[in-house]
Short mmCIF file of C-alpha atoms and ligand atoms in Angstrom, two decimals:
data_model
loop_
_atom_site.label_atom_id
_atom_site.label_comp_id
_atom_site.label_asym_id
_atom_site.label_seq_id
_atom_site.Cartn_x
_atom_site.Cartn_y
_atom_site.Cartn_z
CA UNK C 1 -0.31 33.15 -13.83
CA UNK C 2 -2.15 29.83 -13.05
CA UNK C 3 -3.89 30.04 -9.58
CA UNK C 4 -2.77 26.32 -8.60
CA UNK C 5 -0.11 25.61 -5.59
CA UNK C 6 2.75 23.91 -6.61
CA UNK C 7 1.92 20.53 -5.51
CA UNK C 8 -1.79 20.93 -6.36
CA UNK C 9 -2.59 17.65 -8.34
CA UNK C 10 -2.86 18.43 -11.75
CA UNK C 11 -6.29 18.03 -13.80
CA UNK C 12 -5.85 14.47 -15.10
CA UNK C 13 -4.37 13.29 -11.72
CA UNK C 14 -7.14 11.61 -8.80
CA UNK C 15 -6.49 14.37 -5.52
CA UNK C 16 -5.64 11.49 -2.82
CA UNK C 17 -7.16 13.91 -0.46
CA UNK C 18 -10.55 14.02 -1.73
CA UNK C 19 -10.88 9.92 -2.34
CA UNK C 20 -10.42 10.44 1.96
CA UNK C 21 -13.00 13.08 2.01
CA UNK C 22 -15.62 11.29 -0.20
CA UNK C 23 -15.45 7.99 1.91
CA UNK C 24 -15.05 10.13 5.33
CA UNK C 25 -18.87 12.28 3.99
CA UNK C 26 -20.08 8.54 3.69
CA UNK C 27 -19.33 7.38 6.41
CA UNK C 28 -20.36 10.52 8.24
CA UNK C 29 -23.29 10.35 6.85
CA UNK C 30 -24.62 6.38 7.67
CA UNK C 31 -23.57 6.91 11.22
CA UNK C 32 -24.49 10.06 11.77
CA UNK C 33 -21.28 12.12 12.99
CA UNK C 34 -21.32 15.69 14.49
CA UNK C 35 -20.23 17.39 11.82
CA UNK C 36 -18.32 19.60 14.00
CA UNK C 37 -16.34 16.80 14.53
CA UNK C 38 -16.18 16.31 10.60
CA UNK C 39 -15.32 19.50 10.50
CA UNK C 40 -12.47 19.21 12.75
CA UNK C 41 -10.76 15.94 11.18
CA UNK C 42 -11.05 17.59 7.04
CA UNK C 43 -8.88 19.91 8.55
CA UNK C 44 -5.24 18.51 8.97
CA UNK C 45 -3.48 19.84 12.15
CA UNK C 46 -0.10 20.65 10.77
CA UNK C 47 1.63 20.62 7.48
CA UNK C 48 5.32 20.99 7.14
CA UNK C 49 7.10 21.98 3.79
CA UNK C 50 10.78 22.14 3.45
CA UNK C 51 13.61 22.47 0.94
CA UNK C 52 16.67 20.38 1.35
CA UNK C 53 20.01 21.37 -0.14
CA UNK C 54 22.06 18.56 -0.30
CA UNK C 55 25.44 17.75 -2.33
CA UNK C 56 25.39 15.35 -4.93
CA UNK C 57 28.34 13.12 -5.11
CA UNK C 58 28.97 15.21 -8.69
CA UNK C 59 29.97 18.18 -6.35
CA UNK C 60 26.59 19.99 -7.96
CA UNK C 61 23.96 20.99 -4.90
CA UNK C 62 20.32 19.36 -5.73
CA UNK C 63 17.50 21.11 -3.54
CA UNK C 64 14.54 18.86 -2.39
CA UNK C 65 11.16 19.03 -1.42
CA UNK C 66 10.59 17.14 2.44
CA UNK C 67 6.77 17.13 3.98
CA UNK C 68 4.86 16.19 6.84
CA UNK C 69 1.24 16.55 7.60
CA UNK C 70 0.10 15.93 11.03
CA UNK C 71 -3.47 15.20 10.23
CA UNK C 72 -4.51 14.57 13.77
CA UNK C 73 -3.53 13.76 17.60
CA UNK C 74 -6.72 13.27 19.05
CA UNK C 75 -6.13 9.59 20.52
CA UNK C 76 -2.06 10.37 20.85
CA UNK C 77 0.87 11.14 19.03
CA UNK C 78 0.87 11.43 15.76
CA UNK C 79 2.03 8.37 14.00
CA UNK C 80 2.76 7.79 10.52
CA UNK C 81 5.89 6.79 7.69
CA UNK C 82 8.32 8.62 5.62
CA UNK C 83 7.97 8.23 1.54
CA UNK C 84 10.74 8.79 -0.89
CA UNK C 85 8.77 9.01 -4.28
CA UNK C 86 8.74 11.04 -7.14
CA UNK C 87 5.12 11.56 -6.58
CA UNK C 88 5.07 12.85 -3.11
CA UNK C 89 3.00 16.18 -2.90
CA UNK C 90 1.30 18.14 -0.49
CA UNK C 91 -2.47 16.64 -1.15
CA UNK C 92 -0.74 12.62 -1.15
CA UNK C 93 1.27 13.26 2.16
CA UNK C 94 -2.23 15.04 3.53
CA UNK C 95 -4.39 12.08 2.12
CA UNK C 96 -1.84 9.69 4.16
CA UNK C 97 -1.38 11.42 6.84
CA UNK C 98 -5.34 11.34 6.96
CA UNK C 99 -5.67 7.39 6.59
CA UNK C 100 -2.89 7.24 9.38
CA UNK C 101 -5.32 8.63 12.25
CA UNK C 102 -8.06 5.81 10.54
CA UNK C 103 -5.24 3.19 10.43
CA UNK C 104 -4.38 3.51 13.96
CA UNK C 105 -7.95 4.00 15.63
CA UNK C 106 -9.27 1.33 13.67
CA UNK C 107 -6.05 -1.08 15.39
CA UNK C 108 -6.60 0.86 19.38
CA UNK C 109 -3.46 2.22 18.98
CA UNK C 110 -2.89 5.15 21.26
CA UNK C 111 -1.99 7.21 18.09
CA UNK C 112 -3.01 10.00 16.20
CA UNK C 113 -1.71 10.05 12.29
CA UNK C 114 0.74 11.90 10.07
CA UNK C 115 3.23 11.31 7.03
CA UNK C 116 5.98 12.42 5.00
CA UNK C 117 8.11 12.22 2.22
CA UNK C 118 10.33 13.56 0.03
CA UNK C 119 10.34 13.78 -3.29
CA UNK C 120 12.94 12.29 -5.26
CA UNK C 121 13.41 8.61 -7.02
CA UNK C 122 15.45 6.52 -4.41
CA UNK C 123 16.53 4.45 -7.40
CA UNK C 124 18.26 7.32 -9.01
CA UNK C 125 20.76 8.33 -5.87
CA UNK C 126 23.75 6.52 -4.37
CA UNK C 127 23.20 5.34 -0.66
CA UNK C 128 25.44 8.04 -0.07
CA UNK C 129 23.33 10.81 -1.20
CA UNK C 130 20.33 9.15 0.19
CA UNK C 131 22.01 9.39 3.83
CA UNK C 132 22.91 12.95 3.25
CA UNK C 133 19.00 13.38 1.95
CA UNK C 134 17.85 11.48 4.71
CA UNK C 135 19.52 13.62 7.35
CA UNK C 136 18.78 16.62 6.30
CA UNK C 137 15.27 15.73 6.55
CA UNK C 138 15.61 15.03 10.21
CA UNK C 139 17.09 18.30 10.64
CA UNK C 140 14.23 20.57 9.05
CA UNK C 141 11.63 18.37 11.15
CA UNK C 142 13.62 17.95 14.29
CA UNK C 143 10.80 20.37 15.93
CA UNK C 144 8.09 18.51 14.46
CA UNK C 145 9.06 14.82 15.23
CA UNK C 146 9.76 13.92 19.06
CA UNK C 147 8.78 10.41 20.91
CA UNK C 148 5.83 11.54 22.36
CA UNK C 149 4.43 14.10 19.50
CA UNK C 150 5.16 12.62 16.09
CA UNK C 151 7.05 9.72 15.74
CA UNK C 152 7.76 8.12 11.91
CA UNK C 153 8.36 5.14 10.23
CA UNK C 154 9.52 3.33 6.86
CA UNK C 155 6.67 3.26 3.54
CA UNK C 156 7.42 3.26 0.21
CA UNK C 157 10.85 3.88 -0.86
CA UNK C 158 12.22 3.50 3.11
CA UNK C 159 13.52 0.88 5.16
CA UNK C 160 15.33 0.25 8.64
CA UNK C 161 18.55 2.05 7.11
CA UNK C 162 16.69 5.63 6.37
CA UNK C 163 15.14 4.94 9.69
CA UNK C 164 18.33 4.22 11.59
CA UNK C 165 20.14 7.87 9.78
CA UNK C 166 17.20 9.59 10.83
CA UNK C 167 16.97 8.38 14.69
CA UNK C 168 21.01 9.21 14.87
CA UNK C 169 20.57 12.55 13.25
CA UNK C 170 17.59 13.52 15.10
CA UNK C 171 19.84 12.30 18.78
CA UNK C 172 22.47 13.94 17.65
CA UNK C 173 20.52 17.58 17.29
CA UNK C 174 18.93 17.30 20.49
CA UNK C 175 21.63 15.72 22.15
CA UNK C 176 19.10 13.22 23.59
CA UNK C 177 19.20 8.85 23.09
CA UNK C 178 15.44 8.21 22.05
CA UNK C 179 15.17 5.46 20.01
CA UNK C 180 11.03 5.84 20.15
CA UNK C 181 10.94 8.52 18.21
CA UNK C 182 10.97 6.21 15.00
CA UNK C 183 10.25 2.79 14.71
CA UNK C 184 10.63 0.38 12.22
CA UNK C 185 14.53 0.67 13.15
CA UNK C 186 16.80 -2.01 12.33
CA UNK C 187 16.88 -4.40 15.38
CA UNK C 188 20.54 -3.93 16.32
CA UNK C 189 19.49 -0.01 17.02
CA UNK C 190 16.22 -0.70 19.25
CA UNK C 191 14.23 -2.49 16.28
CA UNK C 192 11.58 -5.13 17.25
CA UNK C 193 11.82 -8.21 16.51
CA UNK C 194 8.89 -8.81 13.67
CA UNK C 195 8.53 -5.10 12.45
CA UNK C 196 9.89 -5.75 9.06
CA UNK C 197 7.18 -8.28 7.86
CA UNK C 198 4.42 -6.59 10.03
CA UNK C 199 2.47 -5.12 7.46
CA UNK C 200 2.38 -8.58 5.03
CA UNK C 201 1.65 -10.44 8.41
CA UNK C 202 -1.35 -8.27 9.08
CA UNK C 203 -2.44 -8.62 5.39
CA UNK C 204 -2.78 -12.63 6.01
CA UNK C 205 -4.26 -12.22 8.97
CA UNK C 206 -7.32 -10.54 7.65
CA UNK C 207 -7.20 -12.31 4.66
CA UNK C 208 -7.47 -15.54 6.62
CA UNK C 209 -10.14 -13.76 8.91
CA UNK C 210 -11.97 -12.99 5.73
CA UNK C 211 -12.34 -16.11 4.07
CA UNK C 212 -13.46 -17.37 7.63
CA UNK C 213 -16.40 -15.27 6.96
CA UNK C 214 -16.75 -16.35 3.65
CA UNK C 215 -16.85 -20.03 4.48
CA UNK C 216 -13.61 -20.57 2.11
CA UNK C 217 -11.20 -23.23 3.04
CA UNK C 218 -7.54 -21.57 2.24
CA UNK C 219 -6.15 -24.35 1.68
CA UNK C 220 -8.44 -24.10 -1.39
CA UNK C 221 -7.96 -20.74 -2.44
CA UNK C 222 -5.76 -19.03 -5.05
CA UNK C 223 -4.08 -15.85 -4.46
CA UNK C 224 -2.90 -12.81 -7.06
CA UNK C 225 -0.12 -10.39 -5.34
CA UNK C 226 0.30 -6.83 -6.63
CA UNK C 227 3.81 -5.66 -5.59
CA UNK C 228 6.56 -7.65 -4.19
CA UNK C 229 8.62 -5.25 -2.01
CA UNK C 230 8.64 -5.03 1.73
CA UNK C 231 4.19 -5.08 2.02
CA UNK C 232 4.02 -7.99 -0.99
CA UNK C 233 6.60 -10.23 -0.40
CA UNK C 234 5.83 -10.73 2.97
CA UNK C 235 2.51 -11.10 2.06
CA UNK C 236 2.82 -13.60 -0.47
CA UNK C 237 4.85 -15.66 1.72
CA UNK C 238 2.75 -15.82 4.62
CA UNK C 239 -0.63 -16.63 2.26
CA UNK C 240 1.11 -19.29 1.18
CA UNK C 241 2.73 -20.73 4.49
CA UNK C 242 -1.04 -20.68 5.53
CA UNK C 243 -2.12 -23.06 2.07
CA UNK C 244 -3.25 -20.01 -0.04
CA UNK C 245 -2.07 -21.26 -3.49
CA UNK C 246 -0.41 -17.96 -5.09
CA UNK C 247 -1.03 -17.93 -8.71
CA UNK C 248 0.41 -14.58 -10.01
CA UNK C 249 2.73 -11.88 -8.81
CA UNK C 250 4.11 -8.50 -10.06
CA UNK C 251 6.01 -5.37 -9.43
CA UNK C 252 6.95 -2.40 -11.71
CA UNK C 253 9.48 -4.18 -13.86
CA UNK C 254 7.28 -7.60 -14.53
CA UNK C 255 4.46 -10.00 -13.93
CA UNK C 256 4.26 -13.53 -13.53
CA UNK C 257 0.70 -16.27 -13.67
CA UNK C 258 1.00 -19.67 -12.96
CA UNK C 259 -1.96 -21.64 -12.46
CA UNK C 260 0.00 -24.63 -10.34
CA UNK C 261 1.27 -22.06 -7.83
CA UNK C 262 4.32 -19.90 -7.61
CA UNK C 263 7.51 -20.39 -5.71
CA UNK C 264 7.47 -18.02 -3.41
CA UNK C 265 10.65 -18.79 -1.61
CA UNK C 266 12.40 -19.01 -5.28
CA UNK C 267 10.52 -15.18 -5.91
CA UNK C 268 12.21 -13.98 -3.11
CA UNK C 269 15.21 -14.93 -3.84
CA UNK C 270 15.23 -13.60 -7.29
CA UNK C 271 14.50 -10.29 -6.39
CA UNK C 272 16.99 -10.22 -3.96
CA UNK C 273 19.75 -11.12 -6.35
CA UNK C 274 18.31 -9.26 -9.17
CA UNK C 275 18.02 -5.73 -7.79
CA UNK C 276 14.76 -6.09 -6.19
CA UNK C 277 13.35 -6.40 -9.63
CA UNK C 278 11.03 -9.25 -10.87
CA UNK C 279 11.67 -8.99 -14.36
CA UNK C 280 13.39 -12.63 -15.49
CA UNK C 281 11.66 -14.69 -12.74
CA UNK C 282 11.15 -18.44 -14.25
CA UNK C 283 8.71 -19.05 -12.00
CA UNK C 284 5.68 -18.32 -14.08
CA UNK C 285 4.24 -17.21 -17.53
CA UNK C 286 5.01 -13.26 -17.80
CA UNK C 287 1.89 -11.16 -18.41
CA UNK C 288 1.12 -8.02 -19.05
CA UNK C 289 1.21 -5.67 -15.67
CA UNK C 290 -1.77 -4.38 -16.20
CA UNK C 291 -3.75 -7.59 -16.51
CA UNK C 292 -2.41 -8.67 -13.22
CA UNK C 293 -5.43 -7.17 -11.25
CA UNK C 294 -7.68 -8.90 -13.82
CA UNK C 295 -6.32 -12.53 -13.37
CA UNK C 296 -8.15 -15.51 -12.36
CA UNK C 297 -7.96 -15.96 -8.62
CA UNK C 298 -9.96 -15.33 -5.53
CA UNK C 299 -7.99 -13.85 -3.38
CA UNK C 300 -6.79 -10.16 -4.80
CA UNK C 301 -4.11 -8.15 -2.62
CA UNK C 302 -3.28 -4.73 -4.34
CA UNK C 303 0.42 -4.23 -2.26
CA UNK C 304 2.22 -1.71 -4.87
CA UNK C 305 0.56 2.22 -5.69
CA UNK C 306 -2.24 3.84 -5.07
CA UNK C 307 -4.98 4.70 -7.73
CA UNK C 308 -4.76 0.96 -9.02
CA UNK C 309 -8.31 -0.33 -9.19
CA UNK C 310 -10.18 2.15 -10.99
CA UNK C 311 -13.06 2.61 -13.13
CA UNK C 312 -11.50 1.03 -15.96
CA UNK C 313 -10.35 -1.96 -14.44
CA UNK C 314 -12.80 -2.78 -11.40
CA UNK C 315 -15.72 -4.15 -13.73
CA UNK C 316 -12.99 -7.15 -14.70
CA UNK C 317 -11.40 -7.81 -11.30
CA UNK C 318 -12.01 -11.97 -11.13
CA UNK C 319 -11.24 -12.13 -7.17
CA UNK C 320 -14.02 -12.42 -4.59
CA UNK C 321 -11.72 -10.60 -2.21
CA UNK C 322 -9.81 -8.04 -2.17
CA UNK C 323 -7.23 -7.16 0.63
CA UNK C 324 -5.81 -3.86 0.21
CA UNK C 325 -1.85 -4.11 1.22
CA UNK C 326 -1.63 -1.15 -0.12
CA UNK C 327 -2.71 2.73 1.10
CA UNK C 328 -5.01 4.12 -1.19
CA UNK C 329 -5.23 1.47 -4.18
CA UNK C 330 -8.97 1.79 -5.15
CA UNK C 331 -9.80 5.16 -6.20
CA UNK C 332 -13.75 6.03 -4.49
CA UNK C 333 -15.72 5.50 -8.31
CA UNK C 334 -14.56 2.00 -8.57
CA UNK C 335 -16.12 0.85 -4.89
CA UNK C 336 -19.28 1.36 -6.05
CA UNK C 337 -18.76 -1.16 -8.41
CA UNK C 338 -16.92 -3.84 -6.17
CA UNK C 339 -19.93 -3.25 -4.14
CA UNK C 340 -22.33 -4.20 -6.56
CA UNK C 341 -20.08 -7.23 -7.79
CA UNK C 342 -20.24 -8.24 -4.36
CA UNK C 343 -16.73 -8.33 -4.07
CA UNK C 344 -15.10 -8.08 -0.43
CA UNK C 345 -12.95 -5.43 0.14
CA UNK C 346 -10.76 -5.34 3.23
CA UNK C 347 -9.79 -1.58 3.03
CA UNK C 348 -6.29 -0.62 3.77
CA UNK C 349 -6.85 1.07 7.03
CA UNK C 350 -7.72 -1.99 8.27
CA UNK C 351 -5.81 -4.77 6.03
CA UNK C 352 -2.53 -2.86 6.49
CA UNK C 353 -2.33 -1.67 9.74
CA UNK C 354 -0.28 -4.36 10.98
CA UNK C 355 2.67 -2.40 10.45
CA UNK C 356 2.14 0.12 12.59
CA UNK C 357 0.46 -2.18 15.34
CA UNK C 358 3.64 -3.44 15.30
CA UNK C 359 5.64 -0.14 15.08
CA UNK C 360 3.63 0.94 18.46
CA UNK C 361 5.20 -2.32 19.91
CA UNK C 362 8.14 -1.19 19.10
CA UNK C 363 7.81 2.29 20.43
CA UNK C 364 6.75 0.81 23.73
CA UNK C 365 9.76 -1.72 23.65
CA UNK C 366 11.75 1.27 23.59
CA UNK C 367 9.98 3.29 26.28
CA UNK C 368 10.26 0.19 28.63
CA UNK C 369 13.78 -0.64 27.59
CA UNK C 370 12.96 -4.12 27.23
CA UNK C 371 12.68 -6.19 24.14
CA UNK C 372 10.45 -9.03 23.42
CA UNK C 373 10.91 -12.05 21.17
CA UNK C 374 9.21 -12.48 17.85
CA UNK C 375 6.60 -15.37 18.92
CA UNK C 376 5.38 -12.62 21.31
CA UNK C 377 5.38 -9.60 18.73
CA UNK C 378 3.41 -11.95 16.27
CA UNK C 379 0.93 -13.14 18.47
CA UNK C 380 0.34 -9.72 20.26
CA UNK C 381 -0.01 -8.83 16.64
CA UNK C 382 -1.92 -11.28 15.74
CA UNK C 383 -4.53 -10.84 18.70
CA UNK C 384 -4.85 -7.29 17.67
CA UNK C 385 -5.64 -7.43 13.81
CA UNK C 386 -7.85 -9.99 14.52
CA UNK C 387 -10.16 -7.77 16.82
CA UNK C 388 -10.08 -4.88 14.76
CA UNK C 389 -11.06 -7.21 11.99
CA UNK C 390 -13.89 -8.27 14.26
CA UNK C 391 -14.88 -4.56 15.51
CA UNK C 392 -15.17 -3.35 11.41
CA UNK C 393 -17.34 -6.74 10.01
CA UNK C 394 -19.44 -6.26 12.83
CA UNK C 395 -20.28 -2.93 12.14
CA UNK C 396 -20.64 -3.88 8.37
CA UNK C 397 -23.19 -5.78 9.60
CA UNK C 398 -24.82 -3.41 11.94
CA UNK C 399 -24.93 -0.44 8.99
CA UNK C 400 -25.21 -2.32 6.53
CA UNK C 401 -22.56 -1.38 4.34
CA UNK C 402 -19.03 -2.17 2.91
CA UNK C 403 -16.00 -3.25 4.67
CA UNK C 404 -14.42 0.16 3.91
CA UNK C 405 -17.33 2.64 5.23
CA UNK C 406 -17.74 0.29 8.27
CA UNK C 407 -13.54 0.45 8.89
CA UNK C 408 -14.40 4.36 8.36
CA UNK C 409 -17.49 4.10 10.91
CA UNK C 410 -15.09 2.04 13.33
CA UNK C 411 -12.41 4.60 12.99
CA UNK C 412 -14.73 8.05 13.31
CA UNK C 413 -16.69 6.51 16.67
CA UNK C 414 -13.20 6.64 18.34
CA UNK C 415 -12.10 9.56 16.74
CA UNK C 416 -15.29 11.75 17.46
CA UNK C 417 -14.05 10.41 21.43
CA UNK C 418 -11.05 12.37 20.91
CA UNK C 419 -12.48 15.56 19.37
CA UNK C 420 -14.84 16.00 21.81
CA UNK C 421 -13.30 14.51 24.59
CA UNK C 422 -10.81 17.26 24.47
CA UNK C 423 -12.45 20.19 23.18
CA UNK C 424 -11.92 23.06 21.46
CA UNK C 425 -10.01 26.47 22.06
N1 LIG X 501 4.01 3.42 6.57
C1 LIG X 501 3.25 2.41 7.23
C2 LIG X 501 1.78 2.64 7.01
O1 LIG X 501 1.35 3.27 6.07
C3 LIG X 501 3.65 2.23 8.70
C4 LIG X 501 3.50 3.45 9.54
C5 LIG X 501 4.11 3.28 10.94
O2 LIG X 501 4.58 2.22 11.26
O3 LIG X 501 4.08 4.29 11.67
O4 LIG X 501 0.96 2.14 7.74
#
């Protein structure tokens, strides 16, 4: 009998969890962490594991696996999004869950991290199955979520409408009305304003900050985006309402290069009318996916998977910067050799925290019962990337190491805080 778990990764497949713990022993290491505290935050706090038996609109009963890993809630709830992906496992959701405390100490958000998912392909079930799914999921974890202990949000495979059948599920088994215990809601049920292009927003934001650094003009800068859902579209939008000329774009059905820029607005619109798939866009020369990453531009923003950039591909990557929109796209091996290509790499603890910066918004919207307008969101948004964009270059500087250690360095400092701050049993 093989001595694996079940949702042990298998040989051939990167563990998530140890790309965290390799970059968390590195940064450990430069700044010299307690390793006590270490200790403390390889461990997560709490992981969840449940099977949901759900009716199929066939009349035939399909059983599920659901997760959530509290990794930590040190500096505050634990805050982090729901997944629905056929790869979901155990040592992903832990490896998330894990970059969710990072996220959200490297933004000074009062949060600790989690994150969950179930594992099934969203693209396979009618929205009727995925509401009975969906619920069911809020039912197993009604003990575990709660708006001041862990409160979720949409990633990949989730939106406002998995978000809005969990929040009513949730109220309706503890007979409470607490829209903060999930955010990224649609507006009409306690949404904010902004939420939905958060993360892309945040991803221009440090791009922009970036290139400031760089001494690059944007207006004078080409673009690749990797991914066009919620994160990429968004993102390629912004980039190019701030001059960024995007010259190739992709998802899981197609990519397009076009060295004269692509129509972003005329992207978005395809996909929208073409079942959120690129494949057919006019817009550009189709490529192959995989040379994508590769393409000629400076400006790269990984926004689809993890486990992307990799040893293969990194040696080739074109782009003087990389902004990961993504959680988890370069796998540990390949930063070595960004580094020594001296390519920039805003890591995505940092370049995609803007969705849950604006998710704590949210949350606080809702605890305050009163709702701000989007100008506001975006600029309190705004304010905040842009100092945690300061706090992790600085400290680049001041160790003298890579974006993604220093966001790592940035994140541990507060974290070590909350481990010791509040002790041990
Ligand atoms: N799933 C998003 C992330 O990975 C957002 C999490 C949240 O808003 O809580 O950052």
């Amino acid at each position: 009998m093989s001595t694996q778990t079940v949702n042990a990764p298998q040989a051939h497949q990167v563990s998530m969890f140890e790309a965290v713990l390799a970059r968390l022993d590195e940064a450990a290491r430069i700044m010299n962490l307690s390793p006590e505290v270490a200790l403390v935050l390889k461990n997560p706090q709490k992981q969840v594991k449940v099977s949901l038996p759900v009716m199929m609109d066939s009349g035939k009963i399909q059983v599920f696996a659901g997760y959530r890993t509290v990794h930590s809630t040190h500096l505050g709830p634990s805050k982090g999004g729901i997944r629905y992906a056929m790869d979901v496992n155990a040592d992903e959701v832990m490896a998330l869950a894990a970059w969710m405390s990072f996220k959200c100490a490297v933004a000074n958000l009062p949060f600790g991290g989690a994150k969950g998912g179930i594992k099934l392909d969203p693209r396979k079930h009618s929205i009727g199955e995925l509401e009975r799914i969906s619920r069911a999921y809020a039912v197993a974890m009604k003990d575990v979520f709660g708006v001041n202990k862990d409160i979720p949000a949409p990633d990949m495979g989730t939106s406002g409408r998995e978000m809005a059948w969990i929040l009513d599920e949730f109220n309706k088994n503890t007979g409470e009305d607490s829209p903060g215990v999930i955010t990224g809601k649609p507006v009409a049920v306690g949404g904010s304003l902004g939420r939905d292009a958060a993360t892309g927003r945040g991803v221009m934001v440090n791009t922009l900050a970036a290139l400031m650094k760089m001494n690059l003009n944007p207006k004078q800068v080409t673009a690749v985006v990797q991914g066009f859902g919620n994160v990429g579209s968004h993102a390629a939008r912004l980039l190019a309402e701030k001059g960024i000329k995007i010259v190739g774009i992709g998802d899981h059905s197609a990519a397009y290069y076009n060295e004269k820029g692509i129509d972003i607005a005329a992207a978005i619109d395809f996909v929208a009318k073409n079942d959120r798939n690129l494949k057919g866009f006019t817009g550009g020369t189709e490529i192959d996916k995989d040379e994508l990453l590769m393409s000629k531009c400076d400006v790269l923003v990984p926004a689809a998977l993890q486990n992307v950039i990799t040893l293969e591909n990194a040696g080739k990557i074109q782009a003087k910067l990389i902004v990961e929109g993504a959680n988890g796209p370069t796998v540990p091996e390949a930063d070595a050799i960004l580094n020594e290509k001296k390519i920039i790499c805003i890591p995505d603890i940092l370049a995609n925290a803007g969705g849950v910066t604006v998710s704590y918004f949210e949350w606080v919207q809702n605890k305050a019962g009163y709702y701000w307008n989007e100008e506001e969101v975006n600029a309190r948004h705004d304010y905040k990337m842009e100092i945690a964009f300061e706090a992790v270059w600085n400290n680049s500087k001041k160790f003298n190491t890579s974006m993604r250690l220093a966001a790592y360095i940035t994140a541990l400092t507060k974290l070590e805080q909350g481990v010791i701050l509040k002790g041990a049993y």
